[in-house]
Coordinates of C-alpha atoms and ligand atoms in Angstrom, one line a residue:
X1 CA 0.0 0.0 0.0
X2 CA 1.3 3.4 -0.8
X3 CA 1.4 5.8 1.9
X4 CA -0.6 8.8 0.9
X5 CA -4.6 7.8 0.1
X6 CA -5.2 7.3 -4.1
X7 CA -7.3 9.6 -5.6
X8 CA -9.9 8.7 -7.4
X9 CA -12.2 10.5 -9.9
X10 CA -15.6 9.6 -10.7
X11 CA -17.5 11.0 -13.3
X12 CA -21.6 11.7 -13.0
X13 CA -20.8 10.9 -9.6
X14 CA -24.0 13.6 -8.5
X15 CA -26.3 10.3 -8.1
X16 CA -27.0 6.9 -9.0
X17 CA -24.1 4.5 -10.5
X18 CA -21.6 6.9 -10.6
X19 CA -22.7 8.6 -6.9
X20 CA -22.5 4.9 -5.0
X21 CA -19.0 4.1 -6.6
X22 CA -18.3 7.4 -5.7
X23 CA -19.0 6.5 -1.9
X24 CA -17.8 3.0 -2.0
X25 CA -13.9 4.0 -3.1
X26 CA -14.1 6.6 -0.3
X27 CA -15.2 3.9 2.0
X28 CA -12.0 1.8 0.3
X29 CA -9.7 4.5 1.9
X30 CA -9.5 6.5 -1.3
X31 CA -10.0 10.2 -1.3
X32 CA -12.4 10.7 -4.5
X33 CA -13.3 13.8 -7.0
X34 CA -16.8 13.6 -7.7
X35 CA -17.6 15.1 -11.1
X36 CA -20.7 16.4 -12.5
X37 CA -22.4 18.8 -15.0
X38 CA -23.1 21.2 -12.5
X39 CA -20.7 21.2 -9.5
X40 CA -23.6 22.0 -6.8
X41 CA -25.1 18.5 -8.0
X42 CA -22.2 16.8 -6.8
X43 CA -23.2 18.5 -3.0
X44 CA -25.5 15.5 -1.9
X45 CA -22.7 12.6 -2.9
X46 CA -19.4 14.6 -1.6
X47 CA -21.4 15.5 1.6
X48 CA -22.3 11.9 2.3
X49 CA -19.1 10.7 2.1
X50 CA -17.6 13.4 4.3
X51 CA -20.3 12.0 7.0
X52 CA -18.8 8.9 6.5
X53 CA -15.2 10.1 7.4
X54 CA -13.9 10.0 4.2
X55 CA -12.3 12.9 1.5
X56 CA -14.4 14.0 -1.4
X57 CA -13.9 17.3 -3.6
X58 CA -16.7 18.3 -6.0
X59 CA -16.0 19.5 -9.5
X60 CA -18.7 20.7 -12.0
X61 CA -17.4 19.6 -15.2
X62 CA -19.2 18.8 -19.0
X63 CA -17.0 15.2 -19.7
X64 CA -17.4 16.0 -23.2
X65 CA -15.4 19.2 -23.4
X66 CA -11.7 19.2 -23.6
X67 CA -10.8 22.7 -21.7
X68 CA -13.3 22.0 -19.1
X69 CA -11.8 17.9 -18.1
X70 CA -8.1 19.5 -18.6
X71 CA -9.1 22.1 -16.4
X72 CA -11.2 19.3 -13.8
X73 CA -7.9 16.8 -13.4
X74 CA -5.6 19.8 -12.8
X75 CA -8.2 21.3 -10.1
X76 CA -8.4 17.6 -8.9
X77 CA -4.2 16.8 -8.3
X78 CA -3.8 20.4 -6.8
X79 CA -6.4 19.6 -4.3
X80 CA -6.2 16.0 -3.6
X81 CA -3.5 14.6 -5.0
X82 CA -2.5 12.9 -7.9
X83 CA -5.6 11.2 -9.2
X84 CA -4.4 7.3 -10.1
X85 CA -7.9 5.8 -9.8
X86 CA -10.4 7.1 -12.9
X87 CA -14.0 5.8 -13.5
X88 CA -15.8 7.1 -16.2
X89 CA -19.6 6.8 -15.5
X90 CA -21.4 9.5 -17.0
X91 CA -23.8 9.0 -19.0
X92 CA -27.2 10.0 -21.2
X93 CA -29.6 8.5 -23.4
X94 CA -31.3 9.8 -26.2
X95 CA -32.6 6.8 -27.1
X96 CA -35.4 7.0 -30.6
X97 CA -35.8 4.3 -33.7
X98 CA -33.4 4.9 -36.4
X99 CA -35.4 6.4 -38.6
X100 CA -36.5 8.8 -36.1
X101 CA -32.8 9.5 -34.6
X102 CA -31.7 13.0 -35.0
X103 CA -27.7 14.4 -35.4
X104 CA -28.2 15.8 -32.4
X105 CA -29.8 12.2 -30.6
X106 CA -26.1 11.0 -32.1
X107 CA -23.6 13.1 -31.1
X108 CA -24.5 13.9 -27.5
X109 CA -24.4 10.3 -27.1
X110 CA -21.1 9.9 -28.5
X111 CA -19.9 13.1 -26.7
X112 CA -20.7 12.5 -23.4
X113 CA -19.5 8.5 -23.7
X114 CA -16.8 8.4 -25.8
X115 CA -15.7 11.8 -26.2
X116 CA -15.9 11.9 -22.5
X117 CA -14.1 8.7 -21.2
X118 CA -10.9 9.7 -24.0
X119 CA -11.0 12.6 -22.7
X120 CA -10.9 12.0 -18.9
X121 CA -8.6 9.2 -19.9
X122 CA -5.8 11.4 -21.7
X123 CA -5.9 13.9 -18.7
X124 CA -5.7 11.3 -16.0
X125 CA -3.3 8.9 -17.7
X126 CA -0.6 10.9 -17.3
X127 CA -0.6 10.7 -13.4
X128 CA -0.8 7.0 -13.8
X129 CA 2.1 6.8 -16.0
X130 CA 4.5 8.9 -14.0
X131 CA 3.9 6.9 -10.9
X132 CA 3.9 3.7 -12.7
X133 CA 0.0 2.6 -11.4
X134 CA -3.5 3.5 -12.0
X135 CA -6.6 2.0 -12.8
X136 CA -9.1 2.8 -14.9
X137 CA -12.7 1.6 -15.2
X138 CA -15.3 1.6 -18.0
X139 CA -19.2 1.9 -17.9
X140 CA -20.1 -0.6 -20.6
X141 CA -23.9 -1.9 -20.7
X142 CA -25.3 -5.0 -21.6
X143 CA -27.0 -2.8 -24.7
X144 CA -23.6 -3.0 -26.3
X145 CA -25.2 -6.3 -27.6
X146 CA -27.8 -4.5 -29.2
X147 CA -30.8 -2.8 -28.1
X148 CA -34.3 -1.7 -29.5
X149 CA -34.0 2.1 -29.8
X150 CA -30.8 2.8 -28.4
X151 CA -28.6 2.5 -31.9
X152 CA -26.5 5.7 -30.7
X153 CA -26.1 4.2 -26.8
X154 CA -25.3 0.4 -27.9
X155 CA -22.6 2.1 -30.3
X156 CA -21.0 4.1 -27.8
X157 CA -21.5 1.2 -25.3
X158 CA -19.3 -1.3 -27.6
X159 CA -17.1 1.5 -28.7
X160 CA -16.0 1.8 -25.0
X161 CA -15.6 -1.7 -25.0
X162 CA -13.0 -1.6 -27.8
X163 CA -11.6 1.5 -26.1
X164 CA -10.8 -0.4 -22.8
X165 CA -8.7 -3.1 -24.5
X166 CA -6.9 -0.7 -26.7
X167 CA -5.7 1.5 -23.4
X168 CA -5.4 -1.5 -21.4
X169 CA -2.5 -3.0 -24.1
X170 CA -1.3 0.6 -24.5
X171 CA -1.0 1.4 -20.7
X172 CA -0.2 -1.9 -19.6
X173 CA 3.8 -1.3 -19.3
X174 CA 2.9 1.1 -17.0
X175 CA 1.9 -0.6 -14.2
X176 CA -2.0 1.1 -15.4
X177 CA -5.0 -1.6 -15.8
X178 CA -8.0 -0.9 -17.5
X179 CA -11.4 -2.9 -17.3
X180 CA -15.2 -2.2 -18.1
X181 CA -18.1 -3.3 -16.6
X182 CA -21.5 -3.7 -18.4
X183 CA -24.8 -3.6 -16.1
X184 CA -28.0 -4.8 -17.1
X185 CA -30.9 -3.4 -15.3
X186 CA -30.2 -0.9 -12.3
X187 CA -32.8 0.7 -10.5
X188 CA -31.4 4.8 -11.3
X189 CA -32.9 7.8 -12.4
X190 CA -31.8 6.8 -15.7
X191 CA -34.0 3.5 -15.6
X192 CA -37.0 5.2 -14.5
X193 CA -37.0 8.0 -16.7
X194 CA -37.0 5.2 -19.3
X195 CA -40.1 3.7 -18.1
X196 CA -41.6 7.1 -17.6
X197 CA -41.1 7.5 -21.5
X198 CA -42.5 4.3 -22.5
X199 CA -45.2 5.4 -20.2
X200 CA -44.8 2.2 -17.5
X201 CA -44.8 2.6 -13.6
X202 CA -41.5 2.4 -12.2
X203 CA -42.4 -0.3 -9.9
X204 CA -43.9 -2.6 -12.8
X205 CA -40.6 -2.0 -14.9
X206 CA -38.5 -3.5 -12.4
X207 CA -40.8 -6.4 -11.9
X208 CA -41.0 -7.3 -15.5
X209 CA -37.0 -6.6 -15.5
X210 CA -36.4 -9.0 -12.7
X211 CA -38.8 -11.5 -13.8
X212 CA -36.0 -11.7 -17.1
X213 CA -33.1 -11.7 -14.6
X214 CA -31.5 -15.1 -13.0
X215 CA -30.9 -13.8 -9.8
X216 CA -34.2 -12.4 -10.2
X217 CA -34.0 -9.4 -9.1
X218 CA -33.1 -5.8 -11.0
X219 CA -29.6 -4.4 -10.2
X220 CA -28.9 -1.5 -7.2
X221 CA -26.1 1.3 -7.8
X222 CA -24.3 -0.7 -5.2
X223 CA -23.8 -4.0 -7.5
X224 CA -22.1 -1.9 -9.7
X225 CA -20.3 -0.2 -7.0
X226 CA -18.6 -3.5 -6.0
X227 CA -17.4 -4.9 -9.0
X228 CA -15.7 -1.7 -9.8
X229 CA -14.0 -1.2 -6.4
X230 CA -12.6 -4.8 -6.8
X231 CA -11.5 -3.9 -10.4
X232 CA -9.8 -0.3 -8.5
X233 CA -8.4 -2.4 -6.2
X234 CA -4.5 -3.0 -5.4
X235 CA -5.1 -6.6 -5.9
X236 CA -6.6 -6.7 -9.3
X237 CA -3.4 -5.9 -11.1
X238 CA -3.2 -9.2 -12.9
X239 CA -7.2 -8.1 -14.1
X240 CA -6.6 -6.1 -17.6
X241 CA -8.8 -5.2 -20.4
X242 CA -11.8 -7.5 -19.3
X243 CA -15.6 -6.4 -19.6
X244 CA -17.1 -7.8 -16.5
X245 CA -21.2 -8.2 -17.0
X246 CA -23.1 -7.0 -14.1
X247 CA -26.5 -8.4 -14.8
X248 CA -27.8 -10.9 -13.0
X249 CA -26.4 -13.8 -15.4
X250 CA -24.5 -14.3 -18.2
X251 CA -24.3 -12.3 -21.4
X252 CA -22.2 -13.6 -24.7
Ligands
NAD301 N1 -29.0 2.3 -14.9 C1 -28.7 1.3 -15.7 O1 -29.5 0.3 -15.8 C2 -27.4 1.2 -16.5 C3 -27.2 0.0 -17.2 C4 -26.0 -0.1 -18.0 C5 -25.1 1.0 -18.0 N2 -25.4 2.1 -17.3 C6 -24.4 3.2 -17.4 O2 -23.9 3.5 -16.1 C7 -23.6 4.9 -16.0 C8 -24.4 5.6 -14.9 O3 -25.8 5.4 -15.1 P1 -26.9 5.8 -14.1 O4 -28.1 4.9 -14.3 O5 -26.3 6.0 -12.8 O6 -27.3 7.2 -14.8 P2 -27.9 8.6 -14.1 O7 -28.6 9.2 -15.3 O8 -28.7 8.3 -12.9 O9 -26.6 9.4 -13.8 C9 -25.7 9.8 -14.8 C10 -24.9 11.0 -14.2 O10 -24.1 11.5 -15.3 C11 -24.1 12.9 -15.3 N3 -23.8 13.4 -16.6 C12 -24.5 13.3 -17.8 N4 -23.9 14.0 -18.8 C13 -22.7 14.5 -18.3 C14 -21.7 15.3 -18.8 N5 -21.7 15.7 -20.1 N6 -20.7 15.7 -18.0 C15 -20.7 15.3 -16.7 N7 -21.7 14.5 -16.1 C16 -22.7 14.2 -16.9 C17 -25.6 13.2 -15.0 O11 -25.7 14.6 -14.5 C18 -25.9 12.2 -13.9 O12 -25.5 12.7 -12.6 C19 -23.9 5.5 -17.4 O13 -22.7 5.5 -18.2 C20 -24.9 4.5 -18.0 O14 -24.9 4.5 -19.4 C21 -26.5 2.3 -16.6

């Protein structure tokens, strides 16, 4: 163990996925940016782990624009440290058929995942490869196989997948592992404002959801939460350029 905490980053850590990873690494010892859109979102998250005992900074920051992650990762090693621990969470849908899917349904897709996690990637890396360790973790989705509607999110969603495994045999040499996970069904704000769009209650979504799930039962922020504080972990070292599902049973 190295003496002084890691520093972690998570972004669209305000709530759901990204929020309980943010407050799982903290309970893990680590002291952890939380990133957001809007840096007063990231209030409810940073002051939870702070009741907890642990470190948290909050930093308002749009993933998918260069000046403003450059600009994030600098505030973030001035303040806490060198950050060797990334996970990039944030996300949006825009999901619509194909024939209905507008530029704009495309490329704020793209931008926020993609765009985004190269971009939070290329800042961070650079503390990982001077002190010869990081880790840095993916969020995949099981639509990467394919999904009704969501032609822009499955793309972005396999692109990161290719992504990961391309940094993870670049970054490698330095001592820097990089993994994705890919949830299925997790209860968030972004799940319900699905079924609020295709017009279901919440509560019946989950329980046609689980009803389609093994372990029958939908997935909680905090599933996720655990994989990827194994994957951050100092012992996963030996764990590179894998996509771990998180779904409740095997995908392909
Ligand atoms: N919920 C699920 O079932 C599920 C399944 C598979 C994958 N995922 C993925 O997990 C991640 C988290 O999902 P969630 O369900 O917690 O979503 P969520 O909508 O609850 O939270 C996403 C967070 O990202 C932030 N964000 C969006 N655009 C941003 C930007 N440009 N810059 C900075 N922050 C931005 C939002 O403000 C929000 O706080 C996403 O990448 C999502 O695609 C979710």
């Amino acid at each position: 163990m190295s003496e002084e905490p890691r520093v972690a980053i998570v972004t669209g850590a305000a709530r759901g996925i990204g929020a309980a990873t943010a407050r799982r690494l903290a309970a893990d010892g680590m002291a952890v940016a939380v990133v957001d859109i809007e840096e007063a979102a990231t209030k409810e998250t940073v002051d939870a782990i702070a009741a907890a005992g642990g470190r948290a900074l909050g930093v308002g920051a749009d993933v998918s624009d260069r000046d403003q992650v450059e600009a994030a990762v600098a505030r973030i090693a001035a303040d806490l440290g060198a950050p060797t621990v990334l996970v990039n969470n944030a996300g949006v849908l825009r999901d619509n058929l194909l024939f209905k899917m507008t530029n704009a349904d495309w490329d704020t897709v793209m931008g926020v995942h993609l765009r985004g996690a190269f971009l939070f990637s290329q800042a961070a890396q650079k503390h990982m490869v001077d002190r010869r360790w990081g880790r840095i973790v993916n969020l995949s989705s099981t639509s990467a196989l394919g999904n009704r509607g969501q032609a822009n999110y499955a793309a972005a969603k396999a692109g990161l997948q290719g992504f990961t495994k391309t940094l993870a045999i670049e970054l490698g040499p330095f001592g820097v592992t990089v993994n994705a996970v890919a949830p299925g069904f997790i209860v968030t704000d972004m799940t319900a404002a699905t079924a609020a769009r295709m017009k279901v209650d919440f509560d019946d979504f989950q329980k046609h959801a689980a009803a389609e799930i093994p372990v029958r039962r939908p997935g909680r922020p905090e599933d996720v939460a655990h994989t990827i504080s194994f994957l951050a972990s100092e012992g996963a070292g030996f764990v590179s350029g894998q996509v771990i599902y998180v779904a409740g049973g095997p995908r392909d």
